[in-house]
């Protein structure tokens, strides 16, 4: 079982908070739902499998879902932080 499959197995039915942010939290089930949506979005970008996709990410549930979705769709994210410059 891959690490991503393990994360899904633990969180796909969980109503416990998986990500706690400023003023809100996301349950495990919601995180997995966001991950599936992110994977579909990344596949729809028509980027070849295995090609990294640069992304400006912060520390929140959506960013985590994008990272997991990229791994699931074999379109890994190359994250940049909001303070990084090109």
Coordinates of N, CA, C and O in Angstrom, one line a residue, residues 11-78:
X11 N -8.3 8.6 6.3 CA -9.2 9.8 6.3 C -10.4 9.8 5.5 O -11.3 10.6 5.7
X12 N -10.6 8.8 4.6 CA -11.8 8.9 3.7 C -13.1 8.9 4.4 O -14.1 9.4 3.8
X13 N -13.2 8.3 5.6 CA -14.5 8.3 6.3 C -14.5 9.1 7.6 O -15.5 9.0 8.3
X14 N -13.4 9.7 7.8 CA -13.2 10.4 9.1 C -13.9 11.7 9.2 O -13.8 12.6 8.3
X15 N -14.6 12.0 10.3 CA -15.2 13.3 10.5 C -14.4 14.1 11.5 O -14.8 15.2 11.9
X16 N -13.2 13.6 11.9 CA -12.3 14.3 12.8 C -11.5 15.3 11.9 O -11.3 15.1 10.7
X17 N -11.1 16.4 12.6 CA -10.3 17.4 11.9 C -9.0 16.8 11.4 O -8.3 16.2 12.2
X18 N -8.7 17.0 10.2 CA -7.4 16.5 9.6 C -6.5 17.7 9.4 O -5.3 17.5 9.5
X19 N -7.0 18.9 9.1 CA -6.3 20.1 8.9 C -7.0 21.2 9.7 O -8.2 21.4 9.5
X20 N -6.2 21.8 10.6 CA -6.8 22.9 11.4 C -6.1 24.2 11.0 O -4.8 24.3 11.1
X21 N -6.9 25.1 10.5 CA -6.3 26.4 10.1 C -6.8 27.5 10.9 O -7.5 27.3 11.9
X22 N -6.5 28.7 10.5 CA -6.9 29.9 11.2 C -8.4 30.1 11.0 O -8.9 30.4 10.0
X23 N -9.1 29.8 12.1 CA -10.6 30.0 12.1 C -11.4 28.9 11.5 O -12.6 28.9 11.5
X24 N -10.8 27.8 10.9 CA -11.6 26.8 10.4 C -10.8 25.5 10.4 O -9.6 25.4 10.7
X25 N -11.5 24.4 10.2 CA -10.9 23.1 10.1 C -11.5 22.3 9.0 O -12.7 22.5 8.6
X26 N -10.8 21.3 8.5 CA -11.3 20.4 7.4 C -11.2 19.0 7.9 O -10.2 18.6 8.5
X27 N -12.3 18.2 7.8 CA -12.3 16.8 8.2 C -11.5 16.0 7.3 O -11.2 16.4 6.1
X28 N -11.2 14.8 7.7 CA -10.5 13.9 6.8 C -11.3 13.6 5.5 O -10.7 13.6 4.4
X29 N -12.6 13.4 5.7 CA -13.4 13.1 4.5 C -13.4 14.3 3.6 O -13.3 14.1 2.3
X30 N -13.5 15.5 4.1 CA -13.4 16.7 3.2 C -12.1 16.9 2.6 O -12.0 17.2 1.4
X31 N -11.0 16.5 3.3 CA -9.7 16.6 2.7 C -9.5 15.6 1.5 O -9.0 16.0 0.5
X32 N -10.0 14.4 1.7 CA -10.0 13.5 0.6 C -10.8 13.9 -0.6 O -10.4 13.8 -1.8
X33 N -12.0 14.5 -0.3 CA -12.8 15.1 -1.4 C -12.1 16.2 -2.2 O -12.1 16.2 -3.4
X34 N -11.4 17.1 -1.4 CA -10.6 18.1 -2.0 C -9.5 17.6 -2.9 O -9.1 18.1 -3.9
X35 N -8.9 16.5 -2.4 CA -7.8 15.8 -3.1 C -8.2 15.3 -4.4 O -7.5 15.4 -5.4
X36 N -9.4 14.6 -4.4 CA -9.9 14.1 -5.7 C -10.2 15.2 -6.7 O -9.9 15.1 -7.9
X37 N -10.8 16.3 -6.2 CA -11.1 17.4 -7.0 C -9.8 18.0 -7.6 O -9.7 18.3 -8.8
X38 N -8.8 18.1 -6.7 CA -7.5 18.7 -7.2 C -6.8 17.8 -8.2 O -6.3 18.3 -9.2
X39 N -6.9 16.5 -8.0 CA -6.3 15.5 -9.0 C -7.0 15.7 -10.3 O -6.3 15.7 -11.4
X40 N -8.3 15.8 -10.3 CA -9.1 16.0 -11.6 C -8.7 17.3 -12.3 O -8.5 17.3 -13.5
X41 N -8.5 18.3 -11.5 CA -8.1 19.6 -12.0 C -6.7 19.5 -12.7 O -6.5 20.0 -13.8
X42 N -5.8 18.9 -12.0 CA -4.4 18.8 -12.5 C -4.4 18.0 -13.8 O -3.6 18.3 -14.7
X43 N -5.2 16.9 -13.9 CA -5.3 16.1 -15.1 C -5.9 16.9 -16.3 O -5.4 16.9 -17.4
X44 N -6.9 17.7 -15.9 CA -7.5 18.6 -17.0 C -6.6 19.7 -17.5 O -6.9 20.2 -18.6
X45 N -5.5 20.0 -16.8 CA -4.6 21.0 -17.3 C -3.8 20.5 -18.5 O -3.1 21.2 -19.2
X46 N -3.9 19.2 -18.9 CA -3.3 18.6 -20.0 C -1.8 18.7 -19.9 O -1.1 19.0 -20.9
X47 N -1.3 18.4 -18.8 CA 0.2 18.3 -18.5 C 0.5 16.9 -18.5 O -0.2 16.0 -18.0
X48 N 1.7 16.5 -19.2 CA 2.1 15.2 -19.2 C 2.3 14.6 -17.9 O 2.8 15.3 -17.0
X49 N 1.9 13.3 -17.7 CA 2.2 12.6 -16.4 C 3.6 12.7 -16.1 O 4.5 12.5 -17.0
X50 N 3.9 12.9 -14.8 CA 5.3 12.9 -14.4 C 6.0 14.3 -14.5 O 7.0 14.5 -13.9
X51 N 5.4 15.2 -15.2 CA 5.9 16.6 -15.3 C 5.5 17.4 -14.2 O 4.3 17.6 -13.9
X52 N 6.5 18.0 -13.4 CA 6.1 18.8 -12.3 C 5.4 20.1 -12.7 O 5.6 20.7 -13.8
X53 N 4.4 20.5 -11.9 CA 3.6 21.7 -12.1 C 4.0 22.7 -11.0 O 3.8 22.4 -9.8
X54 N 4.5 23.9 -11.4 CA 4.8 24.9 -10.4 C 3.5 25.5 -9.8 O 2.6 25.6 -10.5
X55 N 3.6 25.7 -8.5 CA 2.4 26.3 -7.9 C 2.8 27.2 -6.7 O 3.7 26.8 -5.9
X56 N 2.1 28.3 -6.6 CA 2.3 29.2 -5.4 C 1.3 28.7 -4.3 O 0.1 28.8 -4.5
X57 N 1.9 28.1 -3.3 CA 1.0 27.5 -2.3 C 1.3 28.2 -0.9 O 2.4 28.7 -0.6
X58 N 0.2 28.2 -0.1 CA 0.3 28.6 1.3 C 0.1 27.4 2.2 O 0.1 26.3 1.7
X59 N 0.0 27.6 3.4 CA -0.2 26.5 4.3 C -1.7 26.4 4.7 O -2.2 27.0 5.7
X60 N -2.5 25.7 3.9 CA -3.9 25.5 4.2 C -4.3 24.2 3.6 O -3.6 23.5 3.0
X61 N -5.6 23.8 3.9 CA -6.1 22.5 3.4 C -6.1 22.4 1.9 O -5.8 21.3 1.4
X62 N -6.4 23.5 1.2 CA -6.4 23.4 -0.3 C -5.0 23.1 -0.8 O -4.9 22.4 -1.8
X63 N -4.0 23.7 -0.3 CA -2.7 23.5 -0.7 C -2.3 22.0 -0.5 O -1.6 21.4 -1.3
X64 N -2.6 21.5 0.7 CA -2.3 20.1 1.0 C -3.0 19.2 0.0 O -2.5 18.2 -0.5
X65 N -4.3 19.5 -0.3 CA -5.1 18.7 -1.2 C -4.4 18.8 -2.6 O -4.4 17.7 -3.3
X66 N -3.9 19.9 -3.0 CA -3.2 20.0 -4.3 C -2.0 19.1 -4.3 O -1.7 18.5 -5.3
X67 N -1.2 19.1 -3.2 CA 0.0 18.3 -3.2 C -0.4 16.8 -3.3 O 0.2 16.0 -4.0
X68 N -1.4 16.4 -2.5 CA -1.9 15.0 -2.5 C -2.5 14.7 -3.9 O -2.2 13.6 -4.4
X69 N -3.3 15.6 -4.4 CA -3.9 15.4 -5.8 C -2.8 15.2 -6.9 O -3.0 14.4 -7.8
X70 N -1.8 16.0 -6.8 CA -0.7 15.9 -7.7 C 0.0 14.6 -7.7 O 0.3 14.0 -8.7
X71 N 0.2 14.1 -6.5 CA 0.8 12.8 -6.3 C -0.1 11.7 -6.8 O 0.4 10.8 -7.5
X72 N -1.4 11.8 -6.5 CA -2.3 10.8 -7.0 C -2.5 10.8 -8.5 O -2.6 9.7 -9.1
X73 N -2.4 11.9 -9.2 CA -2.5 12.0 -10.6 C -1.2 11.9 -11.4 O -1.2 12.1 -12.6
X74 N -0.1 11.7 -10.6 CA 1.2 11.6 -11.2 C 1.6 12.9 -11.9 O 2.2 12.9 -13.0
X75 N 1.2 14.0 -11.3 CA 1.5 15.4 -11.8 C 2.0 16.1 -10.5 O 1.2 16.9 -10.0
X76 N 3.2 15.9 -10.1 CA 3.7 16.4 -8.9 C 3.8 17.9 -8.9 O 4.1 18.5 -9.9
X77 N 3.5 18.5 -7.8 CA 3.6 20.0 -7.7 C 5.0 20.4 -7.3 O 5.6 19.7 -6.5
X78 N 5.5 21.4 -7.8 CA 6.7 22.0 -7.4 C 6.3 23.3 -6.7 O 6.2 24.4 -7.3

